[in-house]
Structures are given as C-alpha cells and as structure tokens.
Amino acid sequence: MIVATGKSILNGIAIGKIKIYKAPKVEISDELIKDEQVEAEVARYDAARDKAIEQQNALYEKALESAGEDSAEIFSVHAMMLEDDDLSDAVYEIIRRQKHCAEYAVKHAYDNQAKVFAEMDDPYFKARSADIYDIEQNVLNVLMGIDTDSMQGTEPSILVGEDFAPSETVRLDKSLLLGMITREGSSNSHTAILARSMNLPALIQCKEISDSWDGKMAILDGYNHCVYVDPTADLLESLGARQKEDERKRALLQELRGMSNTTIDGTTIKVYANIGGPSDLGAVQQNDAGGVGLFRSEFVYLNNRDYPTEEEQFNAYKLAVETLAPKMVIIRTCDIGADKKVDYMKLDPEENPALGYRAVRICLTRKDFFKTQLRALLRASAYGNLGVMFPMIISLREVNECKTIMEECRRELEAEGVKTGHVEIGIMVETPAAVLCADELAEAVDFFSIGTNDLTQYTCAIDRQNAKLEPFSDTHHPAVLRAIKMTIDAGHRHNTWVGICGELGADLSLTETFLRMGVDELSVNPKSVLPLRKQIRSIDLSKAPSEGTVVF
Ligand code: PEP
Ligand code: MG
C-alpha cells in the first residue's frame, strides 16, 4: 500500500480505481508541407473524416438504445455534416493550394464554416455553429491520435493529473468522477471551487502522484489529507464504513428542507447557492436553497468553443430564472481573465494576470461583447426574479458605466418590442478599493455580494493560484474580517443589503461571526446549504458570543 499526502479541499471519502488524466497536446503546425506530401495529407484527412463518421454513427446507436431517438438525433446530424462535400472541398483547397497539413486545413476550413453559421440570423442555423466545432474536434482527435474515451476512462474513477484548468474541469463527465487528485493547485483556485461545488473529495498539492498508479484501487481520504493506493482490506472496510456514515448524515440533513434559516433568538437570513450554470439547478433544488446568490456566468463562456451568442446565453439564463421563480437568481456578468481563459477571446499573456485585464475591465472595453450578455440577461429578466452583479469593481465610475450600458440595452430591446423585467443591480465587493469606497458604491446599487476569495487575495496580497503561498495565507485574517464588517455597515447605512458569496460563507466556524456582523445573505455551494442552515439554527445571538466568534 502507498500512502501519499496532499491538501484536502473537501472532507469526504472516495473509493475507486485511479485514472491518470493526461490532457492532450493540441498544437497544430503552420509550417508548409512539401509538394510530394500533399496527396498523403488529403488521404489522411479522408481517412480521419471517415473514422469520425463511423464514431458518430456508433454514438447514434448507443444513444438510441439508452436515451431514445430525440437524444440520438444530434449524432446523425453530425455524421451528415461530416459527409458534406463543400466542407471537405474547403479542406482539400487548403492542403492543395496553401500547402498546409491536414490538421491545419481542418482547423481553418471548419472554423470558417462555423463562423458563417454563427453570423446567420435564423436561430436553427446559428446553433449549427457549435455542431461544426464539435465535429472539427472529432476529426482533429482522430488525426492526432487522441482517444478521448481513454482520457477519463469509461468507468467512474478517481482522476489524477498534474493540474486541471477551469476550462478542462467544466468539460469533464461528472458521472464518471469519484474524486480528483492533482500535483499542483491551490485551495482557492477555481478548480478547487468547482470540485467543491460538485461535492467531490479532492486532494491538491499531492507531490507523489505517479503514472504507475493508473488502474489501481485507491481511497481518497479527505479527512486525513491523503490517498491510499492499493489499500489493505481493513482500511477498505473502515473507510468504506465512514463513507456510508457520511451518506447517512447527508440524508439526515434532508430533514431541514423547508425549514427557515432562523437563529434561536429569531434572526433570519437568506441562504442561497452558488452555481456555474443551468446543470447545477437540480442541486439548488435538492438542497433547498432560497435562490442563487452567484451564477458564475463565465462558465457559460468556458464551456464554449466560441463566443456564446445572445440566444445561447438567453437560453441558459432564462432556464435558471424560470426554473427557480419566484426565487431570486443573481447572475454575475462575465468574470473571464486571470485563471479563467478561453482561446477564442485571444487575451494577451500578462505579467500579473490577477491584477490584469479581467472581468468588468474586459466588459467595459469590449462594449459589444458586454452588450451581448446584458441583452441576454435583460431578456431573461422577463421570466422571473433576476439580480445582476458586476465583478472586480474598484470605482463608482465603473458601476455607473455598467448601468448606463445596461440601460442602453434595455432601450434597444424595448424599441425592438422585446419584453424585459425588473432587475436588482449589485456589485461584487472583492477589492480593497470597493471596501474603502463602499459608502459611495452602496448609493448606486441595490445589493453588495462580498467575494471573499478575491477580497482575501487582494487584501493580503496573496495570489490565490500560488500553492507556495498557502503557509502565509490566513482565511480568517483580521483585515479580511474587518473589511467584511466595514462593507456590511456601509451597505446598511444606505439601505443596501449585503451578502457573502465567497468560499468563506460556507465556513461554519464563521457563521456566528457573520450573523453578529449583520450579514443579510450567505451564498454557498449547493451541498453546503443544509449544513449551514443547521448551523444557523443552533446559534443564539441573544447570548454571549460562543468561543471562536470574532466580535467587532
Ligand atoms: C470571490 O472572489 O470570492 C468570488 C466569489 O468570485 P470568484 O471565486 O469566482 O473569483
Ligand atoms: Mg472573485
């Protein structure tokens, strides 16, 4: 048995086989090929396309059996698209005339076709753009010998890798994930946040991971920050029992569904959930959250191969707002940048990405990009109770500019005869500048949502992505707690309600501290909603503060 240690980001146990995850290297050469290589590249393309058609047909059969004709149809559409002569002619043209390899030709010919579809007005054809990207990836995978099935395996496993970018994590098949182990990573990174929101036991900074673990049985023990590879039968039995006990406790928490988030002395606050997209709505409902306090809309962008269209975004936002109505859904405008990057935005590399071109800074300088999202949000607002908040705010000027652009979008939609509804406007308070200007900012918005992940990073000057700095990091740093208190007080001076949507909101050792500060809402990952409700219901604010509570 091997015991390797790391840092656990969720208490819990995962038992299963290990799958070593290797991200494919997708580098496409733009070097020219020789004349005598041209026909061989054409033949490589033909073979790869034929193989891709075969794969799509096989997926069709599989989906037909397991999910029915409606779900299977997309794969026959993909096969038909791959058979399209115009698409292949465009590939041959690039290989034969421009003298590029098959991969380069596929990338450019298929991308061009996808863009043509994306620009069409008809929503049906617009949506075909994503399909072209899908089949492009399929042909490229065949050409480059990437076997996607073998990256994650076909059975549920504990996935082990160097590190996972947020864009990779969102694309993983969740039904095949028991837990995650990485050599790198930091506990406040978005990958860690995603793992937590998926309720996955995960171990980061596990330096001893090894390719030789592939296929071996393992226990990821989140309580003890370690993984046992080839565990003994005794350990399998005892930790298996602990895992069952966890499940039993989770089931007990279900009894709190429908109950209020009220302390013994009668103080009630809102407990909302953080989500990454409509696929998390089931978890919001199962865990009986009072609404969504943070919909990280950038995951809609990370999930896409190209800019999501207004229609695609509208559908995602409408689904969330409509499903949960009349509960409130707060959607944060796109917080791309720093660790959350997508190729299609072509953002320049930066010396200090966390202090760089991200979030509202991108939105305010790429107005058309921002307007696409704001129009989609305003259209969705007609279907329920929507809040919109802007991330990384440092000044009143930024808030006013965001609001002006939003009003411009509303006027345009009204002129087009499109219905919109009321929207509560808020900002993320996640920079020291926002805390120090909280009085002015509070006058301009309906609510504040404190992003403690970034607020900690910027207050303590500790890069949240840098695992080496964890020994210096103190999530309960007095400066951060004081900043939270200052924000709540400033908000209340101006009738602006104040919530916390960073990871600290789910830290039960701080619940009483936040309640005594007067917080109005805590938004946490869906699985933390019921444990937090239980904690709130055990607190009595009329008594002396319990041990560990920080009182200002
Ligand atoms: C935060 O910074 O606390 C926050 C909620 O936003 P994110 O973690 O997505 O940066
Ligand atoms: Mg943030």
mmCIF file with all atom_site columns, C-alpha atoms in Angstrom, residues 21-138:
data_model
loop_
_atom_site.group_PDB
_atom_site.id
_atom_site.type_symbol
_atom_site.label_atom_id
_atom_site.label_alt_id
_atom_site.label_comp_id
_atom_site.label_asym_id
_atom_site.label_entity_id
_atom_site.label_seq_id
_atom_site.pdbx_PDB_ins_code
_atom_site.Cartn_x
_atom_site.Cartn_y
_atom_site.Cartn_z
_atom_site.occupancy
_atom_site.B_iso_or_equiv
_atom_site.pdbx_formal_charge
_atom_site.auth_seq_id
_atom_site.auth_comp_id
_atom_site.auth_asym_id
_atom_site.auth_atom_id
_atom_site.pdbx_PDB_model_num
ATOM 1   C CA . TYR A 1 21  ? -5.552  12.002 -16.800 1.00 0.00 ? 21  TYR A CA 1
ATOM 2   C CA . LYS A 1 22  ? -3.304  13.377 -19.493 1.00 0.00 ? 22  LYS A CA 1
ATOM 3   C CA . ALA A 1 23  ? -4.513  16.492 -21.245 1.00 0.00 ? 23  ALA A CA 1
ATOM 4   C CA . PRO A 1 24  ? -3.994  16.160 -24.974 1.00 0.00 ? 24  PRO A CA 1
ATOM 5   C CA . LYS A 1 25  ? -1.414  18.421 -26.576 1.00 0.00 ? 25  LYS A CA 1
ATOM 6   C CA . VAL A 1 26  ? -3.227  20.221 -29.327 1.00 0.00 ? 26  VAL A CA 1
ATOM 7   C CA . GLU A 1 27  ? -0.520  22.042 -31.199 1.00 0.00 ? 27  GLU A CA 1
ATOM 8   C CA . ILE A 1 28  ? -1.179  22.445 -34.875 1.00 0.00 ? 28  ILE A CA 1
ATOM 9   C CA . SER A 1 29  ? 1.813   23.229 -37.051 1.00 0.00 ? 29  SER A CA 1
ATOM 10  C CA . ASP A 1 30  ? 1.503   26.060 -39.544 1.00 0.00 ? 30  ASP A CA 1
ATOM 11  C CA . GLU A 1 31  ? 4.639   25.018 -41.409 1.00 0.00 ? 31  GLU A CA 1
ATOM 12  C CA . LEU A 1 32  ? 4.186   24.425 -45.128 1.00 0.00 ? 32  LEU A CA 1
ATOM 13  C CA . ILE A 1 33  ? 4.338   20.871 -46.445 1.00 0.00 ? 33  ILE A CA 1
ATOM 14  C CA . LYS A 1 34  ? 6.300   19.682 -49.486 1.00 0.00 ? 34  LYS A CA 1
ATOM 15  C CA . ASP A 1 35  ? 4.534   19.126 -52.856 1.00 0.00 ? 35  ASP A CA 1
ATOM 16  C CA . GLU A 1 36  ? 5.068   15.375 -52.619 1.00 0.00 ? 36  GLU A CA 1
ATOM 17  C CA . GLN A 1 37  ? 3.298   15.261 -49.221 1.00 0.00 ? 37  GLN A CA 1
ATOM 18  C CA . VAL A 1 38  ? 0.103   16.900 -50.475 1.00 0.00 ? 38  VAL A CA 1
ATOM 19  C CA . GLU A 1 39  ? -1.835  13.827 -51.590 1.00 0.00 ? 39  GLU A CA 1
ATOM 20  C CA . ALA A 1 40  ? -0.819  11.895 -48.492 1.00 0.00 ? 40  ALA A CA 1
ATOM 21  C CA . GLU A 1 41  ? -2.310  14.686 -46.336 1.00 0.00 ? 41  GLU A CA 1
ATOM 22  C CA . VAL A 1 42  ? -5.505  14.605 -48.405 1.00 0.00 ? 42  VAL A CA 1
ATOM 23  C CA . ALA A 1 43  ? -5.702  10.847 -47.819 1.00 0.00 ? 43  ALA A CA 1
ATOM 24  C CA . ARG A 1 44  ? -5.067  11.339 -44.067 1.00 0.00 ? 44  ARG A CA 1
ATOM 25  C CA . TYR A 1 45  ? -7.957  13.773 -43.956 1.00 0.00 ? 45  TYR A CA 1
ATOM 26  C CA . ASP A 1 46  ? -10.267 11.429 -45.868 1.00 0.00 ? 46  ASP A CA 1
ATOM 27  C CA . ALA A 1 47  ? -9.438  8.568  -43.519 1.00 0.00 ? 47  ALA A CA 1
ATOM 28  C CA . ALA A 1 48  ? -9.907  10.722 -40.405 1.00 0.00 ? 48  ALA A CA 1
ATOM 29  C CA . ARG A 1 49  ? -13.255 12.070 -41.646 1.00 0.00 ? 49  ARG A CA 1
ATOM 30  C CA . ASP A 1 50  ? -14.454 8.519  -42.442 1.00 0.00 ? 50  ASP A CA 1
ATOM 31  C CA . LYS A 1 51  ? -13.409 7.359  -38.991 1.00 0.00 ? 51  LYS A CA 1
ATOM 32  C CA . ALA A 1 52  ? -15.185 10.350 -37.405 1.00 0.00 ? 52  ALA A CA 1
ATOM 33  C CA . ILE A 1 53  ? -18.368 9.463  -39.339 1.00 0.00 ? 53  ILE A CA 1
ATOM 34  C CA . GLU A 1 54  ? -18.077 5.900  -38.047 1.00 0.00 ? 54  GLU A CA 1
ATOM 35  C CA . GLN A 1 55  ? -17.708 7.206  -34.471 1.00 0.00 ? 55  GLN A CA 1
ATOM 36  C CA . GLN A 1 56  ? -20.733 9.482  -34.803 1.00 0.00 ? 56  GLN A CA 1
ATOM 37  C CA . ASN A 1 57  ? -22.813 6.590  -36.161 1.00 0.00 ? 57  ASN A CA 1
ATOM 38  C CA . ALA A 1 58  ? -21.725 4.409  -33.245 1.00 0.00 ? 58  ALA A CA 1
ATOM 39  C CA . LEU A 1 59  ? -22.674 7.201  -30.796 1.00 0.00 ? 59  LEU A CA 1
ATOM 40  C CA . TYR A 1 60  ? -26.043 7.426  -32.515 1.00 0.00 ? 60  TYR A CA 1
ATOM 41  C CA . GLU A 1 61  ? -26.689 3.709  -31.954 1.00 0.00 ? 61  GLU A CA 1
ATOM 42  C CA . LYS A 1 62  ? -25.551 3.912  -28.323 1.00 0.00 ? 62  LYS A CA 1
ATOM 43  C CA . ALA A 1 63  ? -27.703 6.980  -27.560 1.00 0.00 ? 63  ALA A CA 1
ATOM 44  C CA . LEU A 1 64  ? -30.690 5.485  -29.386 1.00 0.00 ? 64  LEU A CA 1
ATOM 45  C CA . GLU A 1 65  ? -30.575 2.490  -27.086 1.00 0.00 ? 65  GLU A CA 1
ATOM 46  C CA . SER A 1 66  ? -30.007 4.398  -23.848 1.00 0.00 ? 66  SER A CA 1
ATOM 47  C CA . ALA A 1 67  ? -31.840 7.700  -24.396 1.00 0.00 ? 67  ALA A CA 1
ATOM 48  C CA . GLY A 1 68  ? -34.150 7.415  -27.399 1.00 0.00 ? 68  GLY A CA 1
ATOM 49  C CA . GLU A 1 69  ? -34.427 8.967  -30.862 1.00 0.00 ? 69  GLU A CA 1
ATOM 50  C CA . ASP A 1 70  ? -34.618 12.614 -29.760 1.00 0.00 ? 70  ASP A CA 1
ATOM 51  C CA . SER A 1 71  ? -31.305 12.491 -27.910 1.00 0.00 ? 71  SER A CA 1
ATOM 52  C CA . ALA A 1 72  ? -29.636 10.350 -30.556 1.00 0.00 ? 72  ALA A CA 1
ATOM 53  C CA . GLU A 1 73  ? -30.562 12.558 -33.487 1.00 0.00 ? 73  GLU A CA 1
ATOM 54  C CA . ILE A 1 74  ? -27.721 15.000 -32.957 1.00 0.00 ? 74  ILE A CA 1
ATOM 55  C CA . PHE A 1 75  ? -25.159 12.308 -33.780 1.00 0.00 ? 75  PHE A CA 1
ATOM 56  C CA . SER A 1 76  ? -26.788 11.518 -37.128 1.00 0.00 ? 76  SER A CA 1
ATOM 57  C CA . VAL A 1 77  ? -26.799 15.277 -37.857 1.00 0.00 ? 77  VAL A CA 1
ATOM 58  C CA . HIS A 1 78  ? -23.063 15.330 -37.069 1.00 0.00 ? 78  HIS A CA 1
ATOM 59  C CA . ALA A 1 79  ? -22.434 12.377 -39.392 1.00 0.00 ? 79  ALA A CA 1
ATOM 60  C CA . MET A 1 80  ? -24.336 14.156 -42.165 1.00 0.00 ? 80  MET A CA 1
ATOM 61  C CA . MET A 1 81  ? -22.340 17.331 -41.661 1.00 0.00 ? 81  MET A CA 1
ATOM 62  C CA . LEU A 1 82  ? -19.104 15.364 -41.892 1.00 0.00 ? 82  LEU A CA 1
ATOM 63  C CA . GLU A 1 83  ? -20.290 13.930 -45.219 1.00 0.00 ? 83  GLU A CA 1
ATOM 64  C CA . ASP A 1 84  ? -20.848 17.410 -46.628 1.00 0.00 ? 84  ASP A CA 1
ATOM 65  C CA . ASP A 1 85  ? -18.726 17.810 -49.799 1.00 0.00 ? 85  ASP A CA 1
ATOM 66  C CA . ASP A 1 86  ? -18.374 21.593 -49.503 1.00 0.00 ? 86  ASP A CA 1
ATOM 67  C CA . LEU A 1 87  ? -16.720 21.254 -46.121 1.00 0.00 ? 87  LEU A CA 1
ATOM 68  C CA . SER A 1 88  ? -14.253 18.654 -47.383 1.00 0.00 ? 88  SER A CA 1
ATOM 69  C CA . ASP A 1 89  ? -13.592 20.678 -50.566 1.00 0.00 ? 89  ASP A CA 1
ATOM 70  C CA . ALA A 1 90  ? -12.574 23.625 -48.369 1.00 0.00 ? 90  ALA A CA 1
ATOM 71  C CA . VAL A 1 91  ? -10.136 21.319 -46.538 1.00 0.00 ? 91  VAL A CA 1
ATOM 72  C CA . TYR A 1 92  ? -8.667  19.952 -49.830 1.00 0.00 ? 92  TYR A CA 1
ATOM 73  C CA . GLU A 1 93  ? -8.251  23.511 -51.087 1.00 0.00 ? 93  GLU A CA 1
ATOM 74  C CA . ILE A 1 94  ? -6.143  24.498 -48.069 1.00 0.00 ? 94  ILE A CA 1
ATOM 75  C CA . ILE A 1 95  ? -3.996  21.357 -48.314 1.00 0.00 ? 95  ILE A CA 1
ATOM 76  C CA . ARG A 1 96  ? -3.511  21.526 -52.083 1.00 0.00 ? 96  ARG A CA 1
ATOM 77  C CA . ARG A 1 97  ? -3.262  25.250 -52.725 1.00 0.00 ? 97  ARG A CA 1
ATOM 78  C CA . GLN A 1 98  ? -1.905  26.644 -49.485 1.00 0.00 ? 98  GLN A CA 1
ATOM 79  C CA . LYS A 1 99  ? 0.233   23.559 -48.781 1.00 0.00 ? 99  LYS A CA 1
ATOM 80  C CA . HIS A 1 100 ? -0.752  23.012 -45.185 1.00 0.00 ? 100 HIS A CA 1
ATOM 81  C CA . CYS A 1 101 ? -1.067  19.762 -43.237 1.00 0.00 ? 101 CYS A CA 1
ATOM 82  C CA . ALA A 1 102 ? -4.452  18.097 -42.719 1.00 0.00 ? 102 ALA A CA 1
ATOM 83  C CA . GLU A 1 103 ? -4.828  19.332 -39.097 1.00 0.00 ? 103 GLU A CA 1
ATOM 84  C CA . TYR A 1 104 ? -4.229  22.953 -40.097 1.00 0.00 ? 104 TYR A CA 1
ATOM 85  C CA . ALA A 1 105 ? -6.641  22.631 -43.029 1.00 0.00 ? 105 ALA A CA 1
ATOM 86  C CA . VAL A 1 106 ? -9.386  21.121 -40.849 1.00 0.00 ? 106 VAL A CA 1
ATOM 87  C CA . LYS A 1 107 ? -8.975  23.790 -38.182 1.00 0.00 ? 107 LYS A CA 1
ATOM 88  C CA . HIS A 1 108 ? -9.261  26.637 -40.666 1.00 0.00 ? 108 HIS A CA 1
ATOM 89  C CA . ALA A 1 109 ? -11.897 25.220 -43.011 1.00 0.00 ? 109 ALA A CA 1
ATOM 90  C CA . TYR A 1 110 ? -14.206 24.063 -40.196 1.00 0.00 ? 110 TYR A CA 1
ATOM 91  C CA . ASP A 1 111 ? -13.698 27.265 -38.151 1.00 0.00 ? 111 ASP A CA 1
ATOM 92  C CA . ASN A 1 112 ? -14.668 29.337 -41.207 1.00 0.00 ? 112 ASN A CA 1
ATOM 93  C CA . GLN A 1 113 ? -17.807 27.298 -41.718 1.00 0.00 ? 113 GLN A CA 1
ATOM 94  C CA . ALA A 1 114 ? -18.702 27.602 -38.010 1.00 0.00 ? 114 ALA A CA 1
ATOM 95  C CA . LYS A 1 115 ? -18.333 31.381 -38.193 1.00 0.00 ? 115 LYS A CA 1
ATOM 96  C CA . VAL A 1 116 ? -20.617 31.560 -41.250 1.00 0.00 ? 116 VAL A CA 1
ATOM 97  C CA . PHE A 1 117 ? -23.305 29.699 -39.272 1.00 0.00 ? 117 PHE A CA 1
ATOM 98  C CA . ALA A 1 118 ? -22.738 31.837 -36.155 1.00 0.00 ? 118 ALA A CA 1
ATOM 99  C CA . GLU A 1 119 ? -23.471 35.002 -38.131 1.00 0.00 ? 119 GLU A CA 1
ATOM 100 C CA . MET A 1 120 ? -26.792 33.775 -39.522 1.00 0.00 ? 120 MET A CA 1
ATOM 101 C CA . ASP A 1 121 ? -29.985 35.261 -38.126 1.00 0.00 ? 121 ASP A CA 1
ATOM 102 C CA . ASP A 1 122 ? -32.000 32.064 -38.135 1.00 0.00 ? 122 ASP A CA 1
ATOM 103 C CA . PRO A 1 123 ? -31.587 30.524 -34.642 1.00 0.00 ? 123 PRO A CA 1
ATOM 104 C CA . TYR A 1 124 ? -31.559 26.990 -36.106 1.00 0.00 ? 124 TYR A CA 1
ATOM 105 C CA . PHE A 1 125 ? -28.569 27.703 -38.360 1.00 0.00 ? 125 PHE A CA 1
ATOM 106 C CA . LYS A 1 126 ? -26.841 29.793 -35.694 1.00 0.00 ? 126 LYS A CA 1
ATOM 107 C CA . ALA A 1 127 ? -26.949 26.780 -33.373 1.00 0.00 ? 127 ALA A CA 1
ATOM 108 C CA . ARG A 1 128 ? -25.257 24.610 -36.053 1.00 0.00 ? 128 ARG A CA 1
ATOM 109 C CA . SER A 1 129 ? -22.053 26.575 -35.424 1.00 0.00 ? 129 SER A CA 1
ATOM 110 C CA . ALA A 1 130 ? -21.455 24.653 -32.177 1.00 0.00 ? 130 ALA A CA 1
ATOM 111 C CA . ASP A 1 131 ? -22.002 21.387 -34.064 1.00 0.00 ? 131 ASP A CA 1
ATOM 112 C CA . ILE A 1 132 ? -19.310 22.282 -36.593 1.00 0.00 ? 132 ILE A CA 1
ATOM 113 C CA . TYR A 1 133 ? -16.886 22.894 -33.719 1.00 0.00 ? 133 TYR A CA 1
ATOM 114 C CA . ASP A 1 134 ? -17.844 19.523 -32.264 1.00 0.00 ? 134 ASP A CA 1
ATOM 115 C CA . ILE A 1 135 ? -17.151 17.613 -35.446 1.00 0.00 ? 135 ILE A CA 1
ATOM 116 C CA . GLU A 1 136 ? -13.973 19.615 -36.026 1.00 0.00 ? 136 GLU A CA 1
ATOM 117 C CA . GLN A 1 137 ? -12.680 18.434 -32.649 1.00 0.00 ? 137 GLN A CA 1
ATOM 118 C CA . ASN A 1 138 ? -13.740 14.916 -33.525 1.00 0.00 ? 138 ASN A CA 1
#
